[in-house]
């Protein structure tokens, strides 16, 4: 069996790797970038850092600061027009997963036209677009190393999953120092997203020997550091480990797919505006418990790779330890319930079938070790409310 692995061409990893941005552009043959980012990056002074590096090397560039959290197909249009008109030769995506996902979509539409719904799964994006240099500022989505972007359809409120080798960033600059000023809520939500990527990739039906190694390494880096990075924001070792863990988890799921947690998470996000990592966190313990019978050995190994058990003498005990830890993480990091987040129960109940249909349509539940039918997903949504 052959596994086709897709990775960025260049990855600069470590403290001050941002300094290598100009030479990374040269390596890619790019000289006229457009920085794609958001207002928070502007306020934090991160955009100024990038501008200073480009100015030092007399590199002309454009700047688009209007990407939005959980981007949709209309939020990227102004940037698409700007990139086409000014004829930039690459994009620098600076920010969390939303900024990087936006940049991937902007590069695709500016290079090939059409609308994002043309490119959603099962379509495979193999078109070669403007190169994207991704600079993540959270340790979470792993978007800097994935061939995936998630853009909502503003007409139907569907979170569209778009995948394919054409969406892999050409380069990633992974400098954990950007995460030092992350608010603890965002560190928690994005961190649990990364842990979810590692676990879902490891138990995925599309997992392979390569993706397993990335997922194992990611679990080993993320599990002991997730709570630390939220409670000890100055813990550099934990921040560095978490950042690399998130990238490796991204590589793992990009080459093995995510599963039911992500499939059910996107509809919650789009209907109730729950941030992606947070809706994953709300689902993770319940969905993991449901999925255990589909891959009992691999879930037990997750408990071992996360450092929760040293050996797997007793699979059931390893499973229980894993579920308890996922609940403990949520409790410690103050993950709210759907009700505590402000979701209205009657609205949630009214959308159960719709959300379950959207979850199935994304294809992600089909990668889950235990594949649910529509009614099971509805029941799981109900269980998550309790
Ligand atoms: Fe995710």
Short mmCIF file of C-alpha atoms and ligand atoms in Angstrom, two decimals:
data_model
loop_
_atom_site.label_atom_id
_atom_site.label_comp_id
_atom_site.label_asym_id
_atom_site.label_seq_id
_atom_site.Cartn_x
_atom_site.Cartn_y
_atom_site.Cartn_z
CA UNK A 1 0.00 0.00 0.00
CA UNK A 2 1.33 3.44 -0.96
CA UNK A 3 0.68 6.54 1.13
CA UNK A 4 1.01 9.86 -0.67
CA UNK A 5 2.34 12.31 1.92
CA UNK A 6 2.04 16.06 1.41
CA UNK A 7 4.21 18.48 3.40
CA UNK A 8 5.35 22.12 3.13
CA UNK A 9 8.53 22.50 1.08
CA UNK A 10 10.28 24.51 3.80
CA UNK A 11 9.70 24.53 7.57
CA UNK A 12 11.61 26.95 9.80
CA UNK A 13 11.12 25.81 13.39
CA UNK A 14 12.14 27.41 16.67
CA UNK A 15 12.66 30.67 18.54
CA UNK A 16 13.39 33.59 16.17
CA UNK A 17 12.66 31.52 13.07
CA UNK A 18 10.60 34.53 11.94
CA UNK A 19 13.92 36.21 11.16
CA UNK A 20 14.28 33.73 8.30
CA UNK A 21 11.20 35.05 6.52
CA UNK A 22 13.11 37.08 3.88
CA UNK A 23 15.40 34.21 2.96
CA UNK A 24 12.45 31.82 2.91
CA UNK A 25 10.81 34.07 0.31
CA UNK A 26 14.01 34.03 -1.74
CA UNK A 27 14.12 30.22 -1.55
CA UNK A 28 10.61 30.12 -2.97
CA UNK A 29 11.51 32.57 -5.73
CA UNK A 30 9.07 35.15 -4.37
CA UNK A 31 9.69 38.90 -4.17
CA UNK A 32 6.30 40.64 -3.89
CA UNK A 33 4.26 39.17 -1.01
CA UNK A 34 0.93 40.20 0.44
CA UNK A 35 0.56 39.77 4.20
CA UNK A 36 -2.84 38.24 5.08
CA UNK A 37 -3.70 38.77 8.72
CA UNK A 38 -6.19 40.28 11.19
CA UNK A 39 -6.59 43.28 13.47
CA UNK A 40 -5.44 41.39 16.57
CA UNK A 41 -2.06 40.69 14.95
CA UNK A 42 -1.85 44.40 14.16
CA UNK A 43 -2.62 45.36 17.76
CA UNK A 44 -0.13 42.86 19.20
CA UNK A 45 2.64 44.36 17.07
CA UNK A 46 3.20 41.11 15.16
CA UNK A 47 2.42 42.73 11.81
CA UNK A 48 5.00 45.42 12.59
CA UNK A 49 7.62 42.69 13.17
CA UNK A 50 6.93 41.18 9.75
CA UNK A 51 6.90 44.64 8.11
CA UNK A 52 10.27 45.49 9.69
CA UNK A 53 11.86 42.30 8.35
CA UNK A 54 10.53 42.93 4.83
CA UNK A 55 11.52 46.61 4.90
CA UNK A 56 15.07 45.74 6.01
CA UNK A 57 15.46 43.73 2.82
CA UNK A 58 13.68 46.34 0.66
CA UNK A 59 10.93 43.87 -0.17
CA UNK A 60 7.75 45.60 -1.38
CA UNK A 61 4.61 44.06 0.01
CA UNK A 62 0.86 44.45 0.43
CA UNK A 63 -1.16 44.18 3.62
CA UNK A 64 -4.68 42.82 4.18
CA UNK A 65 -5.77 42.93 7.84
CA UNK A 66 -9.45 42.03 7.51
CA UNK A 67 -9.52 38.25 7.79
CA UNK A 68 -12.19 37.15 10.26
CA UNK A 69 -12.40 34.35 12.82
CA UNK A 70 -14.07 31.23 11.39
CA UNK A 71 -13.88 32.75 7.86
CA UNK A 72 -16.63 32.52 5.26
CA UNK A 73 -16.68 32.79 1.48
CA UNK A 74 -17.53 36.49 1.48
CA UNK A 75 -14.95 37.54 4.11
CA UNK A 76 -12.12 36.63 1.73
CA UNK A 77 -13.44 38.29 -1.46
CA UNK A 78 -11.87 41.73 -0.92
CA UNK A 79 -8.47 40.10 -0.48
CA UNK A 80 -8.96 37.95 -3.60
CA UNK A 81 -9.60 41.10 -5.65
CA UNK A 82 -6.64 42.89 -4.07
CA UNK A 83 -4.25 40.00 -4.78
CA UNK A 84 -5.42 39.73 -8.40
CA UNK A 85 -5.23 43.48 -9.05
CA UNK A 86 -1.82 44.05 -7.47
CA UNK A 87 -0.37 40.79 -8.82
CA UNK A 88 1.44 39.70 -5.68
CA UNK A 89 3.58 36.61 -6.20
CA UNK A 90 2.93 34.98 -2.81
CA UNK A 91 0.94 35.36 0.41
CA UNK A 92 2.28 35.55 3.97
CA UNK A 93 -0.42 34.25 6.33
CA UNK A 94 0.12 35.59 9.84
CA UNK A 95 -2.23 34.50 12.64
CA UNK A 96 -4.21 31.57 13.95
CA UNK A 97 -5.92 28.94 11.85
CA UNK A 98 -8.53 31.38 10.57
CA UNK A 99 -5.92 33.70 9.00
CA UNK A 100 -4.01 30.78 7.48
CA UNK A 101 -7.18 29.08 6.21
CA UNK A 102 -8.26 32.43 4.72
CA UNK A 103 -4.91 32.84 2.95
CA UNK A 104 -5.13 29.36 1.44
CA UNK A 105 -8.60 30.14 0.07
CA UNK A 106 -7.49 33.59 -1.17
CA UNK A 107 -4.51 32.05 -3.00
CA UNK A 108 -6.77 29.43 -4.61
CA UNK A 109 -9.48 31.84 -5.79
CA UNK A 110 -6.99 34.52 -6.91
CA UNK A 111 -5.10 31.91 -8.95
CA UNK A 112 -7.97 29.88 -10.39
CA UNK A 113 -11.24 31.80 -9.94
CA UNK A 114 -14.58 30.21 -9.05
CA UNK A 115 -16.10 30.14 -5.60
CA UNK A 116 -15.13 28.15 -2.52
CA UNK A 117 -18.15 25.83 -2.81
CA UNK A 118 -16.66 24.61 -6.13
CA UNK A 119 -13.72 23.22 -4.16
CA UNK A 120 -15.36 21.50 -1.18
CA UNK A 121 -14.98 17.78 -0.57
CA UNK A 122 -15.25 15.33 -2.27
CA UNK A 123 -13.47 17.65 -4.79
CA UNK A 124 -9.69 17.30 -4.50
CA UNK A 125 -7.82 20.60 -4.80
CA UNK A 126 -4.75 19.76 -6.88
CA UNK A 127 -4.47 23.12 -8.64
CA UNK A 128 -1.18 24.88 -7.96
CA UNK A 129 -1.87 28.35 -6.55
CA UNK A 130 0.20 31.29 -5.34
CA UNK A 131 2.60 30.05 -2.65
CA UNK A 132 1.52 30.64 0.94
CA UNK A 133 4.07 31.18 3.72
CA UNK A 134 2.20 30.32 6.91
CA UNK A 135 3.25 31.85 10.22
CA UNK A 136 1.03 30.44 13.00
CA UNK A 137 0.58 32.46 16.17
CA UNK A 138 -1.37 29.80 18.05
CA UNK A 139 -0.38 26.23 18.91
CA UNK A 140 -3.49 24.60 17.60
CA UNK A 141 -4.91 24.14 14.14
CA UNK A 142 -1.72 22.95 12.47
CA UNK A 143 -3.02 24.67 9.33
CA UNK A 144 0.57 25.70 8.53
CA UNK A 145 1.29 22.06 7.69
CA UNK A 146 -2.04 20.80 6.33
CA UNK A 147 -3.61 20.45 2.89
CA UNK A 148 -6.92 21.55 4.37
CA UNK A 149 -8.90 24.77 4.67
CA UNK A 150 -12.31 25.27 6.27
CA UNK A 151 -14.42 28.12 4.90
CA UNK A 152 -18.10 28.65 5.74
CA UNK A 153 -20.72 29.07 3.04
CA UNK A 154 -22.46 32.33 3.95
CA UNK A 155 -25.62 31.31 2.06
CA UNK A 156 -26.15 27.91 3.70
CA UNK A 157 -24.18 28.27 6.96
CA UNK A 158 -22.22 25.14 6.11
CA UNK A 159 -18.59 24.89 7.17
CA UNK A 160 -17.07 23.68 3.92
CA UNK A 161 -14.09 21.38 4.17
CA UNK A 162 -11.69 21.79 1.25
CA UNK A 163 -8.77 19.39 0.84
CA UNK A 164 -5.98 18.56 -1.55
CA UNK A 165 -2.28 18.91 -2.21
CA UNK A 166 -2.88 22.33 -3.78
CA UNK A 167 -3.77 23.72 -0.35
CA UNK A 168 -0.49 22.87 1.41
CA UNK A 169 1.50 25.99 2.36
CA UNK A 170 4.79 26.25 0.46
CA UNK A 171 6.55 27.18 3.69
CA UNK A 172 5.80 27.32 7.41
CA UNK A 173 7.59 29.46 9.96
CA UNK A 174 6.90 27.99 13.37
CA UNK A 175 8.15 30.37 16.05
CA UNK A 176 6.64 29.51 19.44
CA UNK A 177 7.44 32.99 20.74
CA UNK A 178 4.23 34.18 19.06
CA UNK A 179 2.27 32.05 21.52
CA UNK A 180 3.76 33.66 24.63
CA UNK A 181 1.05 36.33 24.72
CA UNK A 182 -1.88 34.02 23.96
CA UNK A 183 -4.84 34.53 26.30
CA UNK A 184 -5.34 31.34 28.34
CA UNK A 185 -8.81 30.70 26.81
CA UNK A 186 -7.34 30.68 23.30
CA UNK A 187 -4.33 28.61 24.43
CA UNK A 188 -6.77 26.07 25.89
CA UNK A 189 -9.16 25.92 22.92
CA UNK A 190 -6.47 25.71 20.27
CA UNK A 191 -4.46 23.25 22.38
CA UNK A 192 -7.41 20.87 22.75
CA UNK A 193 -7.95 21.17 18.98
CA UNK A 194 -4.35 20.00 18.48
CA UNK A 195 -4.82 17.08 20.89
CA UNK A 196 -8.01 16.16 19.01
CA UNK A 197 -6.09 16.18 15.71
CA UNK A 198 -3.47 13.81 17.12
CA UNK A 199 -5.99 11.36 18.61
CA UNK A 200 -8.37 11.41 15.63
CA UNK A 201 -5.49 10.96 13.15
CA UNK A 202 -4.13 8.03 15.19
CA UNK A 203 -7.42 6.13 15.29
CA UNK A 204 -8.54 7.17 11.78
CA UNK A 205 -9.41 4.52 9.20
CA UNK A 206 -6.99 6.36 6.91
CA UNK A 207 -4.11 6.23 9.42
CA UNK A 208 -0.86 4.87 8.06
CA UNK A 209 2.63 4.17 9.37
CA UNK A 210 3.81 7.70 8.52
CA UNK A 211 0.83 9.53 10.03
CA UNK A 212 1.00 7.31 13.13
CA UNK A 213 4.55 8.45 13.87
CA UNK A 214 3.50 12.10 13.63
CA UNK A 215 0.44 11.49 15.79
CA UNK A 216 2.44 9.62 18.46
CA UNK A 217 5.07 12.36 18.61
CA UNK A 218 2.31 14.98 18.77
CA UNK A 219 0.55 13.22 21.67
CA UNK A 220 3.85 12.95 23.56
CA UNK A 221 4.49 16.66 23.13
CA UNK A 222 0.95 17.93 23.68
CA UNK A 223 -0.43 15.80 26.53
CA UNK A 224 2.08 16.76 29.25
CA UNK A 225 2.14 20.42 28.20
CA UNK A 226 -1.45 21.35 27.36
CA UNK A 227 -2.47 22.42 30.85
CA UNK A 228 0.97 23.93 31.54
CA UNK A 229 0.82 26.34 28.58
CA UNK A 230 -2.53 27.62 29.83
CA UNK A 231 -1.57 27.94 33.49
CA UNK A 232 2.10 28.93 33.09
CA UNK A 233 2.24 31.30 30.09
CA UNK A 234 5.95 31.99 30.69
CA UNK A 235 6.94 28.31 30.57
CA UNK A 236 9.07 28.44 27.42
CA UNK A 237 9.81 24.71 27.29
CA UNK A 238 6.11 23.87 27.48
CA UNK A 239 5.25 26.51 24.85
CA UNK A 240 7.93 25.21 22.48
CA UNK A 241 6.80 21.60 22.90
CA UNK A 242 3.16 22.54 22.42
CA UNK A 243 3.88 24.51 19.26
CA UNK A 244 5.79 21.66 17.65
CA UNK A 245 3.17 19.18 18.86
CA UNK A 246 0.42 21.19 17.17
CA UNK A 247 2.34 21.24 13.87
CA UNK A 248 3.02 17.49 14.01
CA UNK A 249 -0.64 16.85 14.85
CA UNK A 250 -1.49 18.92 11.77
CA UNK A 251 0.82 16.77 9.63
CA UNK A 252 -0.74 13.65 11.13
CA UNK A 253 -4.35 14.54 10.36
CA UNK A 254 -3.54 16.13 7.01
CA UNK A 255 -2.24 12.72 5.95
CA UNK A 256 -4.79 10.56 7.79
CA UNK A 257 -7.92 12.76 8.12
CA UNK A 258 -9.89 13.67 11.21
CA UNK A 259 -12.98 11.82 12.40
CA UNK A 260 -16.31 12.18 14.12
CA UNK A 261 -15.31 14.88 16.64
CA UNK A 262 -14.43 17.26 13.81
CA UNK A 263 -17.40 16.15 11.75
CA UNK A 264 -19.82 17.02 14.58
CA UNK A 265 -17.87 20.08 15.70
CA UNK A 266 -18.18 22.12 12.48
CA UNK A 267 -22.03 22.32 12.55
CA UNK A 268 -21.96 23.43 16.22
CA UNK A 269 -19.45 26.09 15.26
CA UNK A 270 -21.39 27.43 12.35
CA UNK A 271 -24.86 27.46 13.98
CA UNK A 272 -23.89 28.68 17.45
CA UNK A 273 -20.60 30.51 16.79
CA UNK A 274 -18.65 28.29 19.14
CA UNK A 275 -14.91 28.60 18.36
CA UNK A 276 -13.55 25.50 16.62
CA UNK A 277 -11.29 24.26 19.40
CA UNK A 278 -13.97 24.80 22.02
CA UNK A 279 -16.63 22.80 20.19
CA UNK A 280 -14.08 20.01 19.74
CA UNK A 281 -13.37 20.10 23.47
CA UNK A 282 -17.09 19.88 24.30
CA UNK A 283 -17.39 16.77 22.11
CA UNK A 284 -14.08 14.99 22.67
CA UNK A 285 -14.80 12.89 25.83
CA UNK A 286 -18.27 11.73 24.68
CA UNK A 287 -17.26 10.97 21.09
CA UNK A 288 -14.08 9.18 22.19
CA UNK A 289 -16.11 6.99 24.53
CA UNK A 290 -18.55 6.16 21.70
CA UNK A 291 -15.69 5.36 19.28
CA UNK A 292 -13.63 3.10 21.60
CA UNK A 293 -15.07 -0.22 20.30
CA UNK A 294 -13.97 0.70 16.76
CA UNK A 295 -10.25 0.78 17.61
CA UNK A 296 -9.77 -0.55 21.15
CA UNK A 297 -6.05 -1.22 20.81
CA UNK A 298 -5.26 2.15 19.28
CA UNK A 299 -7.25 4.11 21.88
CA UNK A 300 -5.41 2.20 24.62
CA UNK A 301 -2.15 3.17 22.91
CA UNK A 302 -3.29 6.81 22.96
CA UNK A 303 -3.44 6.56 26.76
CA UNK A 304 0.13 5.23 26.71
CA UNK A 305 1.50 7.85 24.29
CA UNK A 306 -0.14 10.58 26.35
CA UNK A 307 1.76 9.27 29.37
CA UNK A 308 -1.38 8.20 31.26
CA UNK A 309 -0.45 4.51 31.54
CA UNK A 310 3.01 2.96 31.17
CA UNK A 311 1.92 -0.39 29.76
CA UNK A 312 -1.35 -1.72 28.39
CA UNK A 313 -2.01 -4.69 30.65
CA UNK A 314 -5.65 -3.89 30.86
CA UNK A 315 -7.24 -2.30 27.79
CA UNK A 316 -10.43 -1.32 29.61
CA UNK A 317 -8.44 0.43 32.31
CA UNK A 318 -6.41 2.30 29.66
CA UNK A 319 -9.67 3.41 28.00
CA UNK A 320 -11.14 4.60 31.28
CA UNK A 321 -7.94 6.48 32.10
CA UNK A 322 -8.05 8.18 28.69
CA UNK A 323 -11.69 9.27 29.04
CA UNK A 324 -11.07 10.48 32.60
CA UNK A 325 -8.09 12.54 31.41
CA UNK A 326 -10.10 14.14 28.59
CA UNK A 327 -12.78 15.11 31.12
CA UNK A 328 -10.11 16.34 33.55
CA UNK A 329 -8.55 18.55 30.84
CA UNK A 330 -11.94 20.11 30.08
CA UNK A 331 -12.64 20.69 33.76
CA UNK A 332 -9.21 22.15 34.51
CA UNK A 333 -9.30 24.42 31.46
CA UNK A 334 -12.86 25.58 32.22
CA UNK A 335 -14.40 24.32 29.00
CA UNK A 336 -18.05 25.38 29.27
CA UNK A 337 -20.99 23.14 28.46
CA UNK A 338 -23.08 24.15 25.44
CA UNK A 339 -25.66 25.65 27.85
CA UNK A 340 -22.97 27.57 29.75
CA UNK A 341 -21.65 28.88 26.44
CA UNK A 342 -25.11 30.36 25.80
CA UNK A 343 -26.57 27.89 23.32
CA UNK A 344 -30.37 27.88 23.66
CA UNK A 345 -31.64 24.33 24.21
CA UNK A 346 -34.73 24.63 21.98
CA UNK A 347 -32.64 26.02 19.11
CA UNK A 348 -30.11 23.20 19.56
CA UNK A 349 -32.84 20.56 19.58
CA UNK A 350 -34.45 22.11 16.50
CA UNK A 351 -31.20 21.76 14.57
CA UNK A 352 -30.23 18.22 15.59
CA UNK A 353 -31.16 16.55 12.30
CA UNK A 354 -29.72 19.37 10.23
CA UNK A 355 -26.42 19.27 12.16
CA UNK A 356 -26.21 15.48 11.90
CA UNK A 357 -26.76 15.68 8.14
CA UNK A 358 -24.06 18.33 7.80
CA UNK A 359 -21.68 16.24 9.92
CA UNK A 360 -22.20 13.22 7.65
CA UNK A 361 -21.90 15.30 4.47
CA UNK A 362 -18.43 16.50 5.51
CA UNK A 363 -17.14 12.94 5.12
CA UNK A 364 -15.20 13.08 8.41
CA UNK A 365 -17.44 10.58 10.27
CA UNK A 366 -16.56 8.02 7.57
CA UNK A 367 -12.93 8.09 8.79
CA UNK A 368 -13.95 7.39 12.38
CA UNK A 369 -13.07 3.96 13.79
CA UNK A 370 -16.77 3.46 14.57
CA UNK A 371 -18.92 4.88 11.77
CA UNK A 372 -22.26 6.26 12.95
CA UNK A 373 -25.54 6.48 11.05
CA UNK A 374 -27.63 9.66 11.14
CA UNK A 375 -29.68 8.69 14.20
CA UNK A 376 -26.59 7.82 16.21
CA UNK A 377 -25.13 11.26 15.52
CA UNK A 378 -28.40 12.85 16.66
CA UNK A 379 -28.24 10.79 19.88
CA UNK A 380 -24.61 11.81 20.41
CA UNK A 381 -25.52 15.50 19.98
CA UNK A 382 -28.21 14.96 22.64
CA UNK A 383 -25.71 13.23 24.95
CA UNK A 384 -23.23 16.09 24.62
CA UNK A 385 -25.91 18.50 25.85
CA UNK A 386 -26.43 16.59 29.12
FE1 LIG B 1 -9.31 21.07 14.21
#
